[in-house]
Amino acid sequence: MEKIEIIKPDDWHVHFRDNKILEAVVPETTRHFARSIVMPNLIPPIISGKDAVRYKKRIEKAIPKGKNFIPFMTVYLTENTDKNELKESYKNGLVFAVKLYPAGATTNSDSGVKDLRKVMPTLETMAELGIPLLIHGEVTDKEIDIFDREKVFIEQKLDFICKKIPDLKITLEHITTKDATLYVNEGNNNLVASITPHHLALNRNAILVGGIKPHNYCLPILKREPHRIALLDTAVSGNPKFFLGTDTAPHMTEDKESACGCAGVFNATYCLSILAQLFDNKNSLHNLEKFVSRNGANHYNLKTNDEKISLVKLNQELSFKKYLEVGEKKIKIFKPDFPVYWMVSN
Ligand code: NCD
Ligand code: ZN
């Protein structure tokens, strides 16, 4: 049986939510990942160091006994973010990074940034202190087609930030286009990007062909096949500027299967199996460790993990559990439309 051993991975973009969902999803991430950056888009959002510490405690309570797992906390950038409070929170280790959501871009982003110029002084302070900025890179203008929103964000907003503050460490989160791979690759070393398993696995047909598939709906929305290919080629190349951020984003089935379904794909459970299969299909398993365990840690100036994990290739397809139960309700677990043979064995 084929087997590989890699440094234990990290997931640099997760949504843990709160309360019952949090209790259900945290163990799905801690099973295979050692560390995660936790997104702050709760209602109300996490906007201060104090909020972040309280949220971190709730997450830590949900970590299964005996698991080593570190949640790195973020705060939600608003036009009223207090630079001095942020500075103190960062210096005291309460906050690891800051998340920029353009107002209205995605799930729970109403308090986000409307006018970039208003947050530039905060971004300058962040650059001085080395605080990473994590960006949801989509414009929200009504007249811009949803499939173009990432490309336009790069041209109109990201380029402006990168030129004005080249010293700012930026992660363009969950990239979905060839344009993003090119822009990030050509940018300076402070600019990197995270990529999700579902954007590597699917193109936009997976939402729309043969009936609407709400469980494949996420933001930024899946794009055309040439974009998926560009993302996959980039991920499997081992390029140090690109790494895993799953954007695992649980929503109850009833909220996805609705006349106005929520955006977000819950992919934590089989994420590594899916990635191993994608890398294997491209004869690139030797670069899997870079994508899931090394590149992100390097960008965030962290050591790679000491623990290792092993994956084995089964003789038959891995069978996927369909749902994660949350009390009476359930969350659909992401399954791609190709066979997966890899399984984490420890
Ligand atoms: C995320 C969520 O549900 O919180 N949804 C998504 O489609 N990715 C928010 C986000 O990261 O955009
Ligand atoms: Zn997200």
XYZ file of C-alpha atoms and ligand atoms in Angstrom:
359
model
C 0.000 0.000 0.000
C 1.294 3.462 -0.899
C 1.974 5.577 2.153
C 3.344 9.069 2.757
C 4.409 10.845 5.924
C 4.327 14.626 6.184
C 4.780 17.308 8.815
C 1.441 17.859 10.557
C -0.524 20.448 8.553
C -2.015 23.788 9.579
C -5.209 25.351 8.290
C -4.696 29.072 7.854
C -8.383 29.982 7.341
C -11.235 28.456 9.362
C -14.708 29.442 10.519
C -15.520 27.813 13.840
C -18.722 29.809 14.512
C -19.931 29.577 18.124
C -21.954 27.533 20.652
C -23.298 24.178 19.377
C -21.759 24.463 15.897
C -18.389 25.344 17.400
C -18.491 22.265 19.628
C -19.271 20.084 16.614
C -16.761 21.486 14.119
C -13.652 22.157 16.230
C -12.850 18.404 16.568
C -13.142 18.009 12.784
C -10.280 20.485 12.351
C -8.166 19.416 15.335
C -8.182 15.785 14.142
C -5.579 16.504 11.451
C -4.421 20.096 11.881
C -2.070 21.495 14.514
C -2.872 25.202 14.176
C -5.457 27.421 12.538
C -6.180 31.047 11.914
C -9.748 31.583 13.096
C -11.959 34.048 11.252
C -13.763 36.748 13.261
C -17.071 36.975 11.340
C -19.391 36.093 14.197
C -22.522 38.085 14.939
C -21.488 40.450 16.460
C -17.962 40.264 14.989
C -14.765 39.858 17.013
C -13.409 43.404 16.946
C -11.114 43.715 19.955
C -8.389 41.802 21.752
C -10.847 41.179 24.600
C -13.405 39.640 22.227
C -10.660 37.488 20.697
C -9.503 36.143 24.067
C -13.031 35.235 25.122
C -13.654 33.515 21.778
C -10.341 31.656 22.017
C -11.381 30.263 25.415
C -14.630 28.960 23.938
C -12.688 27.286 21.125
C -10.165 25.766 23.533
C -12.984 24.212 25.542
C -14.117 22.372 22.404
C -10.686 20.841 21.621
C -10.801 17.099 22.361
C -8.657 16.039 25.333
C -5.140 15.047 24.369
C -5.102 17.013 21.107
C -2.460 19.683 20.657
C -4.072 22.498 18.761
C -3.455 26.245 18.689
C -6.130 28.636 17.437
C -4.626 31.911 16.235
C -7.116 34.694 16.686
C -8.044 37.515 14.337
C -9.969 40.728 14.680
C -12.353 42.147 12.176
C -11.165 45.401 10.639
C -13.746 48.186 10.734
C -13.527 51.843 9.844
C -13.484 52.446 13.617
C -10.721 49.996 14.557
C -8.635 51.573 17.307
C -4.967 51.415 16.245
C -3.673 51.650 19.798
C -5.925 48.917 21.102
C -4.855 46.725 18.196
C -1.189 47.443 18.886
C -1.557 46.448 22.549
C -3.573 43.325 21.711
C -0.963 42.241 19.194
C 1.946 42.930 21.524
C 0.227 40.922 24.269
C -0.355 38.006 21.931
C -4.161 38.253 22.020
C -4.440 38.866 18.306
C -2.446 37.235 15.514
C -3.818 38.946 12.414
C -6.495 41.330 11.142
C -9.221 40.411 8.643
C -10.468 42.841 6.022
C -13.951 42.162 4.680
C -15.277 44.684 2.191
C -18.710 45.569 3.644
C -21.344 43.138 2.388
C -18.902 40.853 0.541
C -19.843 37.611 2.306
C -21.444 35.886 5.309
C -21.658 38.309 8.278
C -19.611 41.086 6.717
C -21.967 44.018 7.305
C -19.519 45.763 9.647
C -16.729 45.573 7.068
C -14.846 48.304 5.281
C -16.703 50.613 2.864
C -13.951 53.126 2.196
C -10.405 51.745 2.105
C -8.887 55.199 2.655
C -10.401 55.258 6.139
C -8.397 52.195 7.236
C -5.065 53.117 5.633
C -3.628 54.578 8.891
C -4.427 51.284 10.667
C -2.815 49.302 7.842
C 0.296 51.476 8.124
C 0.534 50.752 11.839
C 0.114 47.049 11.087
C 2.973 47.172 8.591
C 5.228 48.818 11.191
C 4.425 46.135 13.752
C 4.430 43.191 11.326
C 0.728 42.336 11.887
C -0.554 40.277 8.929
C -3.572 41.514 6.993
C -5.917 38.809 5.695
C -8.131 39.956 2.852
C -11.449 38.748 1.492
C -10.649 39.988 -2.008
C -13.933 40.843 -3.685
C -15.506 44.165 -4.576
C -19.145 44.527 -3.648
C -20.376 47.047 -6.244
C -23.786 46.010 -7.535
C -22.784 46.643 -11.141
C -19.807 44.240 -11.042
C -20.630 40.694 -12.103
C -20.162 38.200 -9.264
C -17.678 36.171 -11.341
C -15.466 39.261 -11.852
C -15.433 40.527 -8.283
C -12.048 39.074 -7.321
C -10.299 40.290 -10.466
C -11.714 43.792 -10.040
C -10.744 43.824 -6.352
C -7.158 43.034 -7.301
C -7.058 45.796 -9.907
C -8.860 48.470 -7.905
C -8.115 47.756 -4.244
C -5.335 45.251 -3.649
C -2.945 46.924 -6.062
C -3.571 50.241 -4.296
C -2.784 48.730 -0.854
C 0.305 46.877 -2.089
C 1.723 49.984 -3.773
C 0.990 52.313 -0.852
C 2.197 49.941 1.881
C 4.658 47.437 0.378
C 5.874 46.424 3.852
C 2.461 45.119 4.912
C 2.247 41.325 5.160
C -0.849 40.394 3.156
C -2.645 37.114 2.578
C -5.140 37.269 -0.247
C -7.529 34.647 1.099
C -9.219 31.819 -0.776
C -8.131 32.884 -4.264
C -10.260 31.637 -7.133
C -8.799 33.037 -10.361
C -5.796 32.746 -12.620
C -5.537 36.527 -12.274
C -4.957 36.145 -8.537
C -2.258 33.478 -8.993
C -0.407 35.785 -11.414
C -0.770 38.943 -9.335
C 0.379 37.261 -6.123
C 3.239 35.473 -7.821
C 4.530 38.726 -9.285
C 4.058 40.726 -6.074
C 6.748 41.248 -3.450
C 7.497 38.639 -0.782
C 5.006 40.138 1.673
C 2.114 39.190 -0.587
C 0.917 35.572 -0.451
C -2.362 33.714 -0.995
C -4.361 30.902 0.544
C -6.282 28.346 -1.535
C -9.201 26.118 -0.490
C -9.692 22.430 -1.368
C -13.054 23.115 -3.008
C -11.630 25.722 -5.394
C -8.959 23.170 -6.374
C -11.557 20.444 -6.861
C -14.503 22.130 -8.582
C -15.409 24.664 -11.214
C -18.649 26.630 -11.456
C -20.488 23.820 -13.236
C -20.596 22.139 -9.839
C -23.073 24.785 -8.687
C -25.236 25.049 -11.757
C -25.291 21.966 -13.997
C -28.148 19.501 -13.558
C -29.912 21.626 -10.957
C -28.741 24.141 -8.370
C -26.254 22.652 -5.890
C -26.368 24.984 -2.904
C -23.722 23.022 -0.992
C -21.131 24.051 -3.586
C -22.036 27.713 -3.240
C -19.367 29.749 -1.493
C -17.712 33.124 -1.789
C -15.712 33.957 -3.749
C -17.876 31.859 -6.046
C -16.379 28.918 -8.013
C -15.052 30.050 -11.394
C -14.541 28.578 -14.886
C -12.341 25.521 -15.450
C -9.236 27.445 -16.682
C -9.170 29.241 -13.334
C -9.413 25.967 -11.398
C -6.546 24.583 -13.473
C -4.409 27.657 -12.742
C -5.076 27.286 -9.004
C -4.278 23.587 -9.047
C -1.083 24.042 -11.064
C -0.014 26.721 -8.597
C -0.807 24.647 -5.501
C 0.943 21.489 -6.711
C 4.019 23.464 -7.847
C 5.088 23.986 -4.227
C 5.472 27.742 -4.862
C 6.181 29.186 -1.367
C 3.694 32.041 -1.832
C 0.661 29.724 -1.835
C -0.680 27.558 0.971
C -3.755 25.879 2.383
C -6.512 27.894 4.008
C -9.549 25.633 3.828
C -12.164 28.343 4.446
C -14.162 25.545 6.051
C -17.436 27.401 6.618
C -20.206 25.374 8.253
C -23.850 26.268 7.796
C -26.840 24.153 8.791
C -28.300 22.188 5.870
C -31.581 24.092 6.135
C -29.730 27.419 5.734
C -27.913 26.180 2.613
C -30.949 24.498 1.006
C -33.027 27.635 0.986
C -34.443 30.256 -1.380
C -31.536 32.460 -0.282
C -28.904 29.928 0.691
C -25.818 30.873 2.724
C -22.352 30.919 1.175
C -19.818 28.480 2.596
C -18.523 24.933 2.180
C -17.807 22.725 5.203
C -14.715 20.788 4.151
C -12.688 20.098 7.321
C -13.509 16.399 7.633
C -11.891 14.990 4.458
C -9.753 17.946 3.461
C -6.401 16.139 3.544
C -7.728 13.080 1.724
C -9.042 15.313 -1.047
C -5.809 17.289 -1.304
C -3.654 14.147 -1.370
C -5.813 12.835 -4.218
C -5.550 16.101 -6.174
C -1.753 16.179 -5.738
C -1.491 12.465 -6.582
C -3.541 12.980 -9.761
C -0.936 15.578 -10.787
C 2.024 13.349 -9.767
C 2.945 15.969 -7.185
C 2.604 14.268 -3.811
C 6.187 15.374 -3.080
C 4.877 18.977 -2.864
C 1.873 18.290 -0.616
C 3.870 19.004 2.552
C 4.898 22.424 1.241
C 1.294 23.375 0.528
C -0.262 22.108 3.763
C 2.545 22.297 6.337
C 5.437 24.548 5.318
C 4.579 27.541 3.145
C 1.999 29.092 5.464
C 4.114 28.649 8.586
C 7.048 30.300 6.799
C 4.943 33.285 5.775
C 3.706 33.761 9.336
C 7.248 33.389 10.750
C 6.332 30.246 12.657
C 8.260 27.002 12.991
C 6.757 24.044 11.206
C 5.083 21.509 13.502
C 7.125 18.775 15.198
C 4.410 16.127 14.869
C 3.931 14.152 11.658
C 0.916 12.536 10.055
C 0.686 9.645 7.604
C -1.649 9.118 4.682
C -2.286 5.787 2.983
C -3.740 5.067 -0.433
C -6.536 2.534 -0.127
C -7.317 -0.100 -2.758
C -10.885 1.109 -2.862
C -12.542 4.504 -2.747
C -12.710 6.151 0.646
C -16.305 6.254 1.791
C -17.397 9.671 2.989
C -19.732 10.378 5.872
C -22.434 12.668 4.450
C -23.292 14.853 7.414
C -21.972 16.162 10.688
C -24.759 16.037 13.268
C -25.340 19.101 15.413
C -28.078 18.201 17.896
C -31.229 17.690 15.826
C -29.679 19.469 12.851
C -26.873 18.660 10.461
C -24.151 20.142 8.316
C -23.332 18.695 4.881
C -19.736 17.484 4.574
C -17.937 18.458 1.361
C -17.320 15.623 -1.109
C -15.784 16.286 -4.520
C -17.061 14.713 -7.740
C -14.024 12.449 -8.290
C -12.926 9.290 -6.468
C -10.704 9.732 -3.414
C -8.452 6.875 -2.275
C -6.272 8.611 0.312
C -6.929 8.459 4.025
C -5.121 9.903 7.041
C -3.911 6.872 8.961
C -2.760 8.488 12.217
C -17.696 32.285 4.742
C -18.640 32.100 5.914
O -19.635 31.378 5.768
O -18.376 32.641 6.994
N -18.382 31.927 3.540
C -17.830 31.576 2.360
O -18.561 31.354 1.393
N -16.530 31.438 2.225
C -17.187 33.668 4.714
C -16.024 33.872 3.794
O -14.915 33.443 4.065
O -16.245 34.490 2.752
Zn -13.733 32.400 5.053
